[in-house]
Amino acid sequence: MVVRETCLAIWDVLHPAVMAQPQKEDWLQIADIFFQSCNFPNCVGAIDGKHIRVKKPIRSGSQFFNYKKYFSFVLFAVCDANYCFRYIDVGSYGRSSDSAVLGHSAFGQMLNNNELDLPGNTTLPGTTYPAMPFVFVGDEAFALGEHLMRPYSSRGLSIARRVFNYRLTRARRVVECAFGILANKWRFLHSPIHLKLETAISAVKAACVLHNFVRVRDGFNFEDSLSHSLESPNPSGVRGTRHGAAVRDHFTAYFLSPHGVLPWQLEAI
């Protein structure tokens, strides 16, 4: 009871202070840092989900039994380029895929309904056309959309598409790093959590806001080990939209243009 009440109090106090929903000006600042540190313009967040191991919840059947053959719930997160969590959803069934968790989350619904107060479309640096949307970046588990970029399928890729996948990975890896910093500072995440499901969820939420609190107070330079034992949910394939594909193709062309090219990108792929 003490653990549960303490974790709830930490979440209630710190959540509005260190993980408030970004407004338009905040998204623009996030995009500037992504462009400076990851060389991906118009990017406002990296998204991913991870399994949190737990003992079998009472009367849960197989809902929390994941494809890796252990019991878990999902921590879904949206991260900025400073490795801070901007949004989290904790507690989805372990058997759920990343795409399903996103679709059922409040963040996913706001993204689909254009309720995130994202800035209006703007041209990419050095260009005058076309106006491009602000986007989140994720892995193959997510559906391609106007505001959500995922890599091209890995089969028979052209050089241009391989460059896009490399540039997207540079931006997407920040959420993996954030999970690594989180798990290595709050090490209960490295092993199954032996608490009631509700208390385990509260503990993970408390760890996430404490992660942001510590990073804001201690600064964004770190030497933490970024490896972790958290595993991704089932990477089931999902289809995207034609408009999302067109947006991705525009980014691909930009990354090979004189204004968007990186000197080392062809060597990196």
mmCIF file of N, CA and C in Angstrom, residues 11-74:
data_model
loop_
_atom_site.group_PDB
_atom_site.id
_atom_site.type_symbol
_atom_site.label_atom_id
_atom_site.label_comp_id
_atom_site.label_asym_id
_atom_site.label_seq_id
_atom_site.Cartn_x
_atom_site.Cartn_y
_atom_site.Cartn_z
ATOM 1 N N TRP A 11 3.270 10.564 -9.410
ATOM 2 C CA TRP A 11 2.647 10.809 -10.707
ATOM 3 C C TRP A 11 1.759 12.050 -10.660
ATOM 4 N N ASP A 12 0.918 12.166 -9.654
ATOM 5 C CA ASP A 12 -0.022 13.287 -9.572
ATOM 6 C C ASP A 12 0.697 14.623 -9.487
ATOM 7 N N VAL A 13 1.810 14.666 -8.762
ATOM 8 C CA VAL A 13 2.528 15.929 -8.574
ATOM 9 C C VAL A 13 3.397 16.272 -9.787
ATOM 10 N N LEU A 14 4.125 15.282 -10.310
ATOM 11 C CA LEU A 14 5.114 15.574 -11.348
ATOM 12 C C LEU A 14 4.556 15.579 -12.765
ATOM 13 N N HIS A 15 3.482 14.807 -13.011
ATOM 14 C CA HIS A 15 2.975 14.711 -14.384
ATOM 15 C C HIS A 15 2.656 16.068 -15.003
ATOM 16 N N PRO A 16 1.879 16.941 -14.323
ATOM 17 C CA PRO A 16 1.606 18.244 -14.956
ATOM 18 C C PRO A 16 2.830 19.146 -15.058
ATOM 19 N N ALA A 17 3.865 18.870 -14.264
ATOM 20 C CA ALA A 17 5.046 19.733 -14.262
ATOM 21 C C ALA A 17 6.069 19.317 -15.304
ATOM 22 N N VAL A 18 6.250 18.016 -15.532
ATOM 23 C CA VAL A 18 7.336 17.556 -16.409
ATOM 24 C C VAL A 18 6.846 16.779 -17.620
ATOM 25 N N MET A 19 5.523 16.536 -17.728
ATOM 26 C CA MET A 19 5.017 15.790 -18.878
ATOM 27 C C MET A 19 3.676 16.358 -19.335
ATOM 28 N N ALA A 20 3.538 17.673 -19.270
ATOM 29 C CA ALA A 20 2.307 18.307 -19.734
ATOM 30 C C ALA A 20 2.206 18.186 -21.248
ATOM 31 N N GLN A 21 0.987 18.163 -21.764
ATOM 32 C CA GLN A 21 0.799 18.041 -23.210
ATOM 33 C C GLN A 21 1.390 19.250 -23.922
ATOM 34 N N PRO A 22 2.281 19.043 -24.905
ATOM 35 C CA PRO A 22 2.897 20.168 -25.606
ATOM 36 C C PRO A 22 1.873 20.998 -26.381
ATOM 37 N N GLN A 23 2.139 22.288 -26.439
ATOM 38 C CA GLN A 23 1.353 23.200 -27.266
ATOM 39 C C GLN A 23 2.139 23.501 -28.543
ATOM 40 N N LYS A 24 1.562 24.314 -29.403
ATOM 41 C CA LYS A 24 2.172 24.552 -30.713
ATOM 42 C C LYS A 24 3.613 25.047 -30.590
ATOM 43 N N GLU A 25 3.864 25.987 -29.676
ATOM 44 C CA GLU A 25 5.225 26.504 -29.513
ATOM 45 C C GLU A 25 6.178 25.429 -29.021
ATOM 46 N N ASP A 26 5.675 24.526 -28.157
ATOM 47 C CA ASP A 26 6.514 23.432 -27.664
ATOM 48 C C ASP A 26 6.885 22.477 -28.793
ATOM 49 N N TRP A 27 5.920 22.155 -29.658
ATOM 50 C CA TRP A 27 6.210 21.265 -30.789
ATOM 51 C C TRP A 27 7.293 21.859 -31.684
ATOM 52 N N LEU A 28 7.237 23.175 -31.901
ATOM 53 C CA LEU A 28 8.244 23.822 -32.744
ATOM 54 C C LEU A 28 9.637 23.717 -32.119
ATOM 55 N N GLN A 29 9.721 23.897 -30.801
ATOM 56 C CA GLN A 29 11.012 23.754 -30.124
ATOM 57 C C GLN A 29 11.525 22.319 -30.213
ATOM 58 N N ILE A 30 10.618 21.347 -30.041
ATOM 59 C CA ILE A 30 11.005 19.943 -30.156
ATOM 60 C C ILE A 30 11.542 19.662 -31.563
ATOM 61 N N ALA A 31 10.855 20.190 -32.590
ATOM 62 C CA ALA A 31 11.283 19.973 -33.971
ATOM 63 C C ALA A 31 12.657 20.592 -34.230
ATOM 64 N N ASP A 32 12.922 21.765 -33.666
ATOM 65 C CA ASP A 32 14.230 22.406 -33.850
ATOM 66 C C ASP A 32 15.354 21.535 -33.289
ATOM 67 N N ILE A 33 15.123 20.939 -32.116
ATOM 68 C CA ILE A 33 16.159 20.113 -31.493
ATOM 69 C C ILE A 33 16.355 18.821 -32.281
ATOM 70 N N PHE A 34 15.276 18.227 -32.781
ATOM 71 C CA PHE A 34 15.406 17.040 -33.619
ATOM 72 C C PHE A 34 16.235 17.350 -34.868
ATOM 73 N N PHE A 35 15.992 18.507 -35.470
ATOM 74 C CA PHE A 35 16.727 18.860 -36.692
ATOM 75 C C PHE A 35 18.203 19.090 -36.388
ATOM 76 N N GLN A 36 18.499 19.738 -35.259
ATOM 77 C CA GLN A 36 19.880 20.031 -34.900
ATOM 78 C C GLN A 36 20.646 18.770 -34.522
ATOM 79 N N SER A 37 20.011 17.872 -33.768
ATOM 80 C CA SER A 37 20.732 16.714 -33.236
ATOM 81 C C SER A 37 20.606 15.467 -34.100
ATOM 82 N N CYS A 38 19.496 15.333 -34.835
ATOM 83 C CA CYS A 38 19.249 14.112 -35.608
ATOM 84 C C CYS A 38 19.136 14.357 -37.104
ATOM 85 N N ASN A 39 19.178 15.628 -37.531
ATOM 86 C CA ASN A 39 19.112 15.976 -38.952
ATOM 87 C C ASN A 39 17.840 15.491 -39.633
ATOM 88 N N PHE A 40 16.737 15.500 -38.879
ATOM 89 C CA PHE A 40 15.442 15.134 -39.457
ATOM 90 C C PHE A 40 14.501 16.322 -39.258
ATOM 91 N N PRO A 41 14.166 17.062 -40.327
ATOM 92 C CA PRO A 41 13.322 18.248 -40.184
ATOM 93 C C PRO A 41 11.868 17.885 -39.929
ATOM 94 N N ASN A 42 11.145 18.806 -39.324
ATOM 95 C CA ASN A 42 9.700 18.665 -39.080
ATOM 96 C C ASN A 42 9.360 17.427 -38.241
ATOM 97 N N CYS A 43 10.305 16.960 -37.436
ATOM 98 C CA CYS A 43 10.053 15.808 -36.576
ATOM 99 C C CYS A 43 9.735 16.304 -35.172
ATOM 100 N N VAL A 44 8.622 15.854 -34.615
ATOM 101 C CA VAL A 44 8.186 16.319 -33.294
ATOM 102 C C VAL A 44 8.151 15.199 -32.256
ATOM 103 N N GLY A 45 8.672 14.020 -32.594
ATOM 104 C CA GLY A 45 8.698 12.963 -31.596
ATOM 105 C C GLY A 45 9.031 11.615 -32.189
ATOM 106 N N ALA A 46 9.645 10.769 -31.371
ATOM 107 C CA ALA A 46 9.905 9.374 -31.731
ATOM 108 C C ALA A 46 9.022 8.503 -30.847
ATOM 109 N N ILE A 47 8.385 7.485 -31.429
ATOM 110 C CA ILE A 47 7.427 6.673 -30.693
ATOM 111 C C ILE A 47 7.850 5.204 -30.708
ATOM 112 N N ASP A 48 7.519 4.508 -29.626
ATOM 113 C CA ASP A 48 7.816 3.078 -29.543
ATOM 114 C C ASP A 48 7.100 2.515 -28.330
ATOM 115 N N GLY A 49 7.043 1.196 -28.257
ATOM 116 C CA GLY A 49 6.459 0.517 -27.117
ATOM 117 C C GLY A 49 7.398 -0.556 -26.611
ATOM 118 N N LYS A 50 7.332 -0.846 -25.313
ATOM 119 C CA LYS A 50 8.178 -1.881 -24.708
ATOM 120 C C LYS A 50 7.357 -2.725 -23.742
ATOM 121 N N HIS A 51 7.724 -4.016 -23.665
ATOM 122 C CA HIS A 51 7.103 -4.915 -22.698
ATOM 123 C C HIS A 51 7.683 -4.672 -21.309
ATOM 124 N N ILE A 52 6.820 -4.602 -20.312
ATOM 125 C CA ILE A 52 7.228 -4.556 -18.918
ATOM 126 C C ILE A 52 6.834 -5.888 -18.289
ATOM 127 N N ARG A 53 7.814 -6.670 -17.855
ATOM 128 C CA ARG A 53 7.540 -7.997 -17.312
ATOM 129 C C ARG A 53 6.819 -7.904 -15.967
ATOM 130 N N VAL A 54 5.811 -8.756 -15.788
ATOM 131 C CA VAL A 54 5.078 -8.835 -14.519
ATOM 132 C C VAL A 54 4.761 -10.296 -14.226
ATOM 133 N N LYS A 55 4.425 -10.565 -12.966
ATOM 134 C CA LYS A 55 3.885 -11.881 -12.669
ATOM 135 C C LYS A 55 2.464 -11.936 -13.225
ATOM 136 N N LYS A 56 1.954 -13.119 -13.470
ATOM 137 C CA LYS A 56 0.650 -13.282 -14.099
ATOM 138 C C LYS A 56 -0.432 -12.571 -13.284
ATOM 139 N N PRO A 57 -1.109 -11.554 -13.877
ATOM 140 C CA PRO A 57 -2.200 -10.893 -13.167
ATOM 141 C C PRO A 57 -3.344 -11.863 -12.864
ATOM 142 N N ILE A 58 -3.980 -11.684 -11.740
ATOM 143 C CA ILE A 58 -5.056 -12.572 -11.304
ATOM 144 C C ILE A 58 -6.222 -12.510 -12.290
ATOM 145 N N ARG A 59 -6.732 -13.670 -12.650
ATOM 146 C CA ARG A 59 -7.904 -13.811 -13.521
ATOM 147 C C ARG A 59 -7.760 -13.049 -14.842
ATOM 148 N N SER A 60 -6.550 -13.043 -15.408
ATOM 149 C CA SER A 60 -6.316 -12.320 -16.664
ATOM 150 C C SER A 60 -6.303 -13.232 -17.879
ATOM 151 N N GLY A 61 -6.366 -14.558 -17.662
ATOM 152 C CA GLY A 61 -6.295 -15.471 -18.795
ATOM 153 C C GLY A 61 -4.992 -15.309 -19.546
ATOM 154 N N SER A 62 -5.084 -15.198 -20.874
ATOM 155 C CA SER A 62 -3.881 -15.046 -21.700
ATOM 156 C C SER A 62 -3.712 -13.620 -22.218
ATOM 157 N N GLN A 63 -4.488 -12.662 -21.683
ATOM 158 C CA GLN A 63 -4.446 -11.297 -22.223
ATOM 159 C C GLN A 63 -3.078 -10.653 -22.084
ATOM 160 N N PHE A 64 -2.362 -10.951 -21.011
ATOM 161 C CA PHE A 64 -1.054 -10.328 -20.783
ATOM 162 C C PHE A 64 0.100 -11.244 -21.194
ATOM 163 N N PHE A 65 -0.216 -12.387 -21.829
ATOM 164 C CA PHE A 65 0.807 -13.329 -22.254
ATOM 165 C C PHE A 65 1.238 -12.967 -23.671
ATOM 166 N N ASN A 66 2.475 -12.502 -23.830
ATOM 167 C CA ASN A 66 2.900 -11.949 -25.115
ATOM 168 C C ASN A 66 3.539 -13.002 -26.012
ATOM 169 N N TYR A 67 3.899 -12.573 -27.225
ATOM 170 C CA TYR A 67 4.445 -13.501 -28.218
ATOM 171 C C TYR A 67 5.835 -13.995 -27.852
ATOM 172 N N LYS A 68 6.478 -13.366 -26.854
ATOM 173 C CA LYS A 68 7.765 -13.830 -26.359
ATOM 174 C C LYS A 68 7.603 -14.878 -25.257
ATOM 175 N N LYS A 69 6.348 -15.228 -24.942
ATOM 176 C CA LYS A 69 6.020 -16.300 -23.996
ATOM 177 C C LYS A 69 6.270 -15.914 -22.536
ATOM 178 N N TYR A 70 6.004 -14.665 -22.187
ATOM 179 C CA TYR A 70 5.974 -14.293 -20.776
ATOM 180 C C TYR A 70 4.890 -13.239 -20.574
ATOM 181 N N PHE A 71 4.546 -12.967 -19.318
ATOM 182 C CA PHE A 71 3.470 -12.038 -19.003
ATOM 183 C C PHE A 71 4.027 -10.612 -18.929
ATOM 184 N N SER A 72 3.283 -9.687 -19.500
ATOM 185 C CA SER A 72 3.751 -8.303 -19.525
ATOM 186 C C SER A 72 2.588 -7.368 -19.822
ATOM 187 N N PHE A 73 2.800 -6.098 -19.540
ATOM 188 C CA PHE A 73 1.964 -5.041 -20.094
ATOM 189 C C PHE A 73 2.874 -4.106 -20.881
ATOM 190 N N VAL A 74 2.285 -3.215 -21.643
ATOM 191 C CA VAL A 74 3.060 -2.392 -22.587
ATOM 192 C C VAL A 74 3.225 -0.972 -22.061
#
